[in-house]
Coordinates of C-alpha atoms in Angstrom, one line a residue:
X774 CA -134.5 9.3 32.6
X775 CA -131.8 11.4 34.3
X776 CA -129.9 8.5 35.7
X777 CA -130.1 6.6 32.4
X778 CA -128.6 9.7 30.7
X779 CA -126.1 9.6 33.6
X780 CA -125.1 6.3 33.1
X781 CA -124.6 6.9 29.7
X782 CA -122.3 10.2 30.0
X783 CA -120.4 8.0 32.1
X784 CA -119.8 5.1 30.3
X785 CA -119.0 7.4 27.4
X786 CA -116.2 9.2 29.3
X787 CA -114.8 5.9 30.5
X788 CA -114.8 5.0 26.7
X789 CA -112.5 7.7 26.5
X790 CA -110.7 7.2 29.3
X791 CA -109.7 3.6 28.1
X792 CA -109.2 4.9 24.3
X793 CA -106.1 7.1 26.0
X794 CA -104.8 4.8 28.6
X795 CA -104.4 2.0 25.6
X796 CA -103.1 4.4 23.2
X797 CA -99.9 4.0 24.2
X798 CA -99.8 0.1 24.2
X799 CA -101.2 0.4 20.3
X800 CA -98.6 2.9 19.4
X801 CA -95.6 1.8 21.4
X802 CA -95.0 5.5 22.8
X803 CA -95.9 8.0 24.7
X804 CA -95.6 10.6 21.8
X805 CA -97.2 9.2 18.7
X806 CA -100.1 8.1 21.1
X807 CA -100.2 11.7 22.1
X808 CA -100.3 12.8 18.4
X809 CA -103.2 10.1 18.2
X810 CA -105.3 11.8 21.0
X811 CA -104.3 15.3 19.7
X812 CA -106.0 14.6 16.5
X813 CA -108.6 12.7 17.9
X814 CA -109.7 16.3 19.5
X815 CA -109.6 17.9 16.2
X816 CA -111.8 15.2 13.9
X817 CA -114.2 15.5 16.9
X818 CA -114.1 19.1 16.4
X819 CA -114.7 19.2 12.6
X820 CA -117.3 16.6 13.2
X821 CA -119.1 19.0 15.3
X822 CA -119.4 20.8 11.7
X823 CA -119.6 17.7 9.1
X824 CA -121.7 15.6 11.2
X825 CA -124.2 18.0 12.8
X826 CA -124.3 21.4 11.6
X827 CA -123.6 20.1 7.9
X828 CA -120.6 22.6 7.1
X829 CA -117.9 21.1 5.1
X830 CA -115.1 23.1 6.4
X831 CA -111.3 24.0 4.8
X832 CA -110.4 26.0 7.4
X833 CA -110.2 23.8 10.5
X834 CA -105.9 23.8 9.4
X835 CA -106.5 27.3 10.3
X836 CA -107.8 27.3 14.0
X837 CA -104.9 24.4 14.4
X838 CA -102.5 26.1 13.5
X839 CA -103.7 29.6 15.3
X840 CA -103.5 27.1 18.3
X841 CA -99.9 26.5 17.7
X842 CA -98.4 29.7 17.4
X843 CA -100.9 31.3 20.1
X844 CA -99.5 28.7 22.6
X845 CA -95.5 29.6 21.6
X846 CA -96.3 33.0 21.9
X847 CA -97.8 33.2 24.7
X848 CA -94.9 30.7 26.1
X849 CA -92.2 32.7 25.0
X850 CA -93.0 35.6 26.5
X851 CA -94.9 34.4 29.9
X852 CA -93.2 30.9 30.7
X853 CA -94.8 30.9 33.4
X854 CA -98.1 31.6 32.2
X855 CA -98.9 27.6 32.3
X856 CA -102.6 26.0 31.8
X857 CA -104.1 29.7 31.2
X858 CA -101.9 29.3 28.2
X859 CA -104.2 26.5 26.9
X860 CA -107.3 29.0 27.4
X861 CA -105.6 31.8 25.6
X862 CA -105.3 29.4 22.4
X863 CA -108.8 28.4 22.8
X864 CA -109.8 32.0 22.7
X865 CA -107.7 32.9 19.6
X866 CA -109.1 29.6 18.1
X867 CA -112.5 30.9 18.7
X868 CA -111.9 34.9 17.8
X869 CA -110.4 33.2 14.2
X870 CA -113.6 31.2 13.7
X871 CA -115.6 34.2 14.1
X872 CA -113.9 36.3 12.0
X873 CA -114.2 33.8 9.2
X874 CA -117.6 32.6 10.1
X875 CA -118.7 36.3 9.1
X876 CA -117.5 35.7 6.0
X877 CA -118.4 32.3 5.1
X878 CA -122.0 31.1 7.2
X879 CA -123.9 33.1 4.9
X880 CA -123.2 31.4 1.9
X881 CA -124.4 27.5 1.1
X882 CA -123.3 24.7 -0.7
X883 CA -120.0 24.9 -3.0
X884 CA -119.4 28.5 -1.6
X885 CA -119.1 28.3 1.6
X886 CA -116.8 25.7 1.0
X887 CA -114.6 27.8 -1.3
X888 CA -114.5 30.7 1.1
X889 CA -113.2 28.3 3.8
X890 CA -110.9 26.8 1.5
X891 CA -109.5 30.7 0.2
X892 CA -109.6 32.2 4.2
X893 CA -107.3 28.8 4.8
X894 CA -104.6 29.8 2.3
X895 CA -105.2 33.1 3.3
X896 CA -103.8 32.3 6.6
X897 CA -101.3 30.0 5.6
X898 CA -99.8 33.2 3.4
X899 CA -100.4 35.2 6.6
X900 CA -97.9 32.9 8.7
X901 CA -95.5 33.0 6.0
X902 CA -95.3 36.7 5.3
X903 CA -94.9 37.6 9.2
X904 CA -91.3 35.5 10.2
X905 CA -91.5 37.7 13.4
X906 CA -93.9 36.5 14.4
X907 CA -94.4 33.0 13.6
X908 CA -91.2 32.1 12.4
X909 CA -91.7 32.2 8.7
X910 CA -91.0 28.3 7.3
X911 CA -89.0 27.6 10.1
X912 CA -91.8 27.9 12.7
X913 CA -91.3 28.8 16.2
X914 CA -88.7 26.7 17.8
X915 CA -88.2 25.8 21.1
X916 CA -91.1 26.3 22.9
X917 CA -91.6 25.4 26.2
X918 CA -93.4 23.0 28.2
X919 CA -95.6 24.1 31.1
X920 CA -95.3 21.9 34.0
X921 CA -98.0 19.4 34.8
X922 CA -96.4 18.3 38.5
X923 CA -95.7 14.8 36.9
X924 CA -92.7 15.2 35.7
X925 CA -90.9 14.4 38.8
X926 CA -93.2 11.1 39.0
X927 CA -93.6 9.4 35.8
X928 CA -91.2 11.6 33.7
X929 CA -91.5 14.8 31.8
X930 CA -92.7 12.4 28.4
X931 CA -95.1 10.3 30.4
X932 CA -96.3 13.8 32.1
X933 CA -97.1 15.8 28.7
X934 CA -99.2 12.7 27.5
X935 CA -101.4 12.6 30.9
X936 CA -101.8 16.4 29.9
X937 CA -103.1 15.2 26.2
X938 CA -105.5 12.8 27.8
X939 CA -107.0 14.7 30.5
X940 CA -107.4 17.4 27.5
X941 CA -108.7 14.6 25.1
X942 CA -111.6 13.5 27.7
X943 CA -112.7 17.0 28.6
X944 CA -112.6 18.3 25.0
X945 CA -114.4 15.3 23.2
X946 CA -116.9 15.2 27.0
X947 CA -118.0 18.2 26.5
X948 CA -118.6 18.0 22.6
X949 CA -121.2 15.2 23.4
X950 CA -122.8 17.8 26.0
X951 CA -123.2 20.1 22.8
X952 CA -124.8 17.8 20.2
X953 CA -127.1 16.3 23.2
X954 CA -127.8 19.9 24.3
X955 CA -130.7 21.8 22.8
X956 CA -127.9 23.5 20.5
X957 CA -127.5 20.3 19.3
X958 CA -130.9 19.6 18.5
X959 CA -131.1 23.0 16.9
X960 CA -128.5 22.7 14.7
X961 CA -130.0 18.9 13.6
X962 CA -132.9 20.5 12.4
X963 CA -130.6 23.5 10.1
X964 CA -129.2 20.0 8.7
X965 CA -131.6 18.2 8.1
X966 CA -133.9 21.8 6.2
X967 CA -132.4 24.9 6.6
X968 CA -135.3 27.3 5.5
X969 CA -138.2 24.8 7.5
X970 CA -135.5 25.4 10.6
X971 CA -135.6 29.0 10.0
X972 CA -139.6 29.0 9.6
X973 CA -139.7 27.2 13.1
X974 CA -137.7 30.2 14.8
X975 CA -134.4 29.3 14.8
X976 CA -131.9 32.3 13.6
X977 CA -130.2 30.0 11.4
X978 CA -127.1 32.0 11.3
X979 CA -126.4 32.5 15.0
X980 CA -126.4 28.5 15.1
X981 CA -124.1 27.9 12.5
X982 CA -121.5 30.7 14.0
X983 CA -121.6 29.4 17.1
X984 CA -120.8 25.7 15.8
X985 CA -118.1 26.9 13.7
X986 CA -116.7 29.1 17.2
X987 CA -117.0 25.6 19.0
X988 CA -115.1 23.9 16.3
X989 CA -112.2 26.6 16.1
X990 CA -112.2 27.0 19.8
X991 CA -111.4 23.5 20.5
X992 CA -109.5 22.7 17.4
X993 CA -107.0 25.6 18.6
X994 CA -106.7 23.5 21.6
X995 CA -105.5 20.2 19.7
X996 CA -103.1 22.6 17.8
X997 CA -101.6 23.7 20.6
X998 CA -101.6 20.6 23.0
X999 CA -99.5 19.6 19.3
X1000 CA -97.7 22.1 19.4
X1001 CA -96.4 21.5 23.1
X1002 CA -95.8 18.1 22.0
X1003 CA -93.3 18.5 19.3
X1004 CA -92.2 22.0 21.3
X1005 CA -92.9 23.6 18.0
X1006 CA -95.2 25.3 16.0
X1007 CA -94.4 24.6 12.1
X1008 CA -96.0 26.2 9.3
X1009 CA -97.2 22.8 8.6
X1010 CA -99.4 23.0 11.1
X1011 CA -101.8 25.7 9.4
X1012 CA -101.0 24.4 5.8
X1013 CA -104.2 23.2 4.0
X1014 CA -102.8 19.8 4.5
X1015 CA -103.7 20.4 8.0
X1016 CA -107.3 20.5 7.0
X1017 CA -107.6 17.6 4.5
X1018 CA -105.9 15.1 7.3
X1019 CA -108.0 16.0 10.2
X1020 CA -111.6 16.1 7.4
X1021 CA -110.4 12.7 6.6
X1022 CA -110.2 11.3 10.1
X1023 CA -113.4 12.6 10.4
X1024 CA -114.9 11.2 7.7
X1025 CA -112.9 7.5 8.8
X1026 CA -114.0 7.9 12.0
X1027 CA -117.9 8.7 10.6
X1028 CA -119.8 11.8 10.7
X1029 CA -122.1 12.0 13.9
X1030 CA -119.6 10.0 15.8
X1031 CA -117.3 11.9 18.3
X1032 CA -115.8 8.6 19.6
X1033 CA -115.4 7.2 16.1
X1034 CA -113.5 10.5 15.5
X1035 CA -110.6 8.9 18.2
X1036 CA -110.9 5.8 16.0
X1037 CA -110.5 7.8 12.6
X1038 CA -107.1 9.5 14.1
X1039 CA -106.1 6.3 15.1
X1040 CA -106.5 4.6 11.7
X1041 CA -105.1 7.7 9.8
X1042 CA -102.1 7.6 12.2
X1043 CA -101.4 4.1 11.6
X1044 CA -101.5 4.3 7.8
X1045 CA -99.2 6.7 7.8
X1046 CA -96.7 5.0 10.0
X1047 CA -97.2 2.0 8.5
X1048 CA -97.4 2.5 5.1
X1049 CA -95.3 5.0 4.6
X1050 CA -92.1 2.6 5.4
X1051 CA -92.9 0.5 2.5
X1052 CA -94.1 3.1 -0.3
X1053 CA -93.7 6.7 -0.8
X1054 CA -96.8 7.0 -2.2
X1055 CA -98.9 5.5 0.6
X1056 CA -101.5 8.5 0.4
X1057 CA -102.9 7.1 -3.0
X1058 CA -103.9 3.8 -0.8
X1059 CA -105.8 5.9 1.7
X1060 CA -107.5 7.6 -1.2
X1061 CA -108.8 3.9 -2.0
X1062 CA -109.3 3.3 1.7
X1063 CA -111.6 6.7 2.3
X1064 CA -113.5 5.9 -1.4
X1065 CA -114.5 2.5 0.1
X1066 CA -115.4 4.3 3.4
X1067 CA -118.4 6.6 1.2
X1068 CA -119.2 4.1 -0.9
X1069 CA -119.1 0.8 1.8
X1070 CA -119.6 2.0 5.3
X1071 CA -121.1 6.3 5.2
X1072 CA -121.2 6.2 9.0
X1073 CA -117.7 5.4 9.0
X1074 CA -115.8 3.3 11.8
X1075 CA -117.6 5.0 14.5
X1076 CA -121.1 3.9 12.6
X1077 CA -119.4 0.0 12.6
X1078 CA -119.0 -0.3 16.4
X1079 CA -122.1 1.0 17.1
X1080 CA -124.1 -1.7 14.7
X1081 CA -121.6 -4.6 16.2
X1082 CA -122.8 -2.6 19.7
X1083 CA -126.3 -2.7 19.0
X1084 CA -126.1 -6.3 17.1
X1085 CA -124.4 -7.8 20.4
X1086 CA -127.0 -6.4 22.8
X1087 CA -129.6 -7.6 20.7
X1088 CA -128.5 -10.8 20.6
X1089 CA -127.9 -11.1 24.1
X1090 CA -130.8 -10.4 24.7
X1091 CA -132.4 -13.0 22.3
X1092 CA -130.6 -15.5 24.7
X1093 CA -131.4 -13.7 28.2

């Protein structure tokens, strides 16, 4: 049993591996494919909530953009801080989730939702009312890069995206630790029947606070591995936009699918490169596009690789 689940944590992570090293061939750059990956991190994240915990979440913009400034600020004033600037973010990411976790894992339904939803605009509004600190709508500018010991090999733009996809593996790697853990089993079973979980012995509310940590920690991460991308940190990036374009990959990708959350990012990336060059109103076609998603295909594109998956083992072995 241990070798078959090692076998299968390492063909996942050479999934992954593949997903990032063809990114750039689908995207024809280095930097869109890095936006690509950087989402793919943060629809894994939220899926962490959506998919297994069973949180519909508003706030995830939030931890993004927290990831964003933390990683200018801590930039600005310690260039040479490098990597342990990335941990920084993920504990700001984290330290945010709690706070708001406090506030919100209590309540079910409709009002959790509308607490995440009001704590997002709340820190949208906090961004804009301190310019000192983040920049107000300009954002903090120039921030810079922390070297990877590329740059003199494959080029500073090449080097940055190696950075993205080392990130990318571990992030979405150790995700699929967490929903195979015990944890993850736990928080199945607060899915599936919150009050029979809490019967059981679980304390509910410790499991859903921890998810939601998880999920801010590394959704700060994608924010700022963004954020060193476009060597900014606009207020864009913790606008409640933020939120609805990284639920929606998650929800392309399919809930319970931390792979399929690479293919959502990809798919939401495309449309809006694509379609956007022909018709200013392209978001009205992904509307369509994410209605025929819940209504067609629930387990999202995630959900339709693994049936063609499962469909082309079986039938190789029908002919074995």
């Amino acid at each position: 049993m241990l070798e078959k689940i090692k076998h299968s944590s390492g063909l996942f992570c050479l999934a992954l591996a593949a997903f990032a090293l063809a990114m750039p061939l689908v995207m024809g750059s280095t930097a869109t494919a890095g936006v690509v990956l950087v989402f793919a991190i943060a629809a894994a994240a939220c899926n962490l909530l959506l998919g297994y915990a069973g949180l519909l979440s508003f706030a995830q913009g939030s931890f993004f953009g927290v990831g964003s400034y933390a990683i200018g600020m801590v930039l600005k004033a310690a260039p040479d801080a490098g990597m342990a600037a990335l941990l920084v973010c993920i504990v700001a990411g984290m330290a945010v989730a709690l706070a708001i976790g406090m506030l919100s894992i209590r309540q079910r339904g409709i009002y959790f939702v509308m607490i995440t939803l009001a704590m997002a605009q709340l820190a949208y509004f906090a961004a804009l009312s301190f310019p000192q600190l983040t920049g107000g709508e300009n954002g903090l500018l120039d921030i810079p890069r922390p070297a990877t010991g590329l740059e003199g090999i494959v080029g500073e733009g090449a080097g940055q995206y190696a950075l993205i996809a080392v990130a990318f593996v571990l992030a979405i790697a150790f995700l699929r630790l967490v929903v195979r853990s015990p944890f993850g089993r736990a928080l199945d079973a607060v899915r599936e029947n919150e009050v029979r979980a809490q019967t059981a012995g679980y304390d509910v509310q410790k499991l859903k606070l921890l998810a939601f940590c998880l999920s801010g920690g590394i959704t700060a991460l994608a924010g700022a591995l963004y954020a060193l991308q476009l060597r900014s940190a606009p207020l864009s990036n913790i606008d409640l936009m933020t939120s609805e374009t990284i639920l929606i990959m998650a929800i392309l990708g399919g809930r319970r699918s931390l792979l399929g959350a690479a293919f959502g990012a990809l798919a939401m990336t495309l449309m809006a490169e694509q379609l956007s060059q022909w018709w200013p109103r392209w978001q009205m076609i992904v509307g369509f596009v994410l209605i025929a998603v819940v209504l067609f295909a629930p387990r999202g594109l995630g959900g339709a690789w693994a049936h063609w998956r499962n469909r082309r083992s079986a039938h190789a072995g029908d002919h074995a």
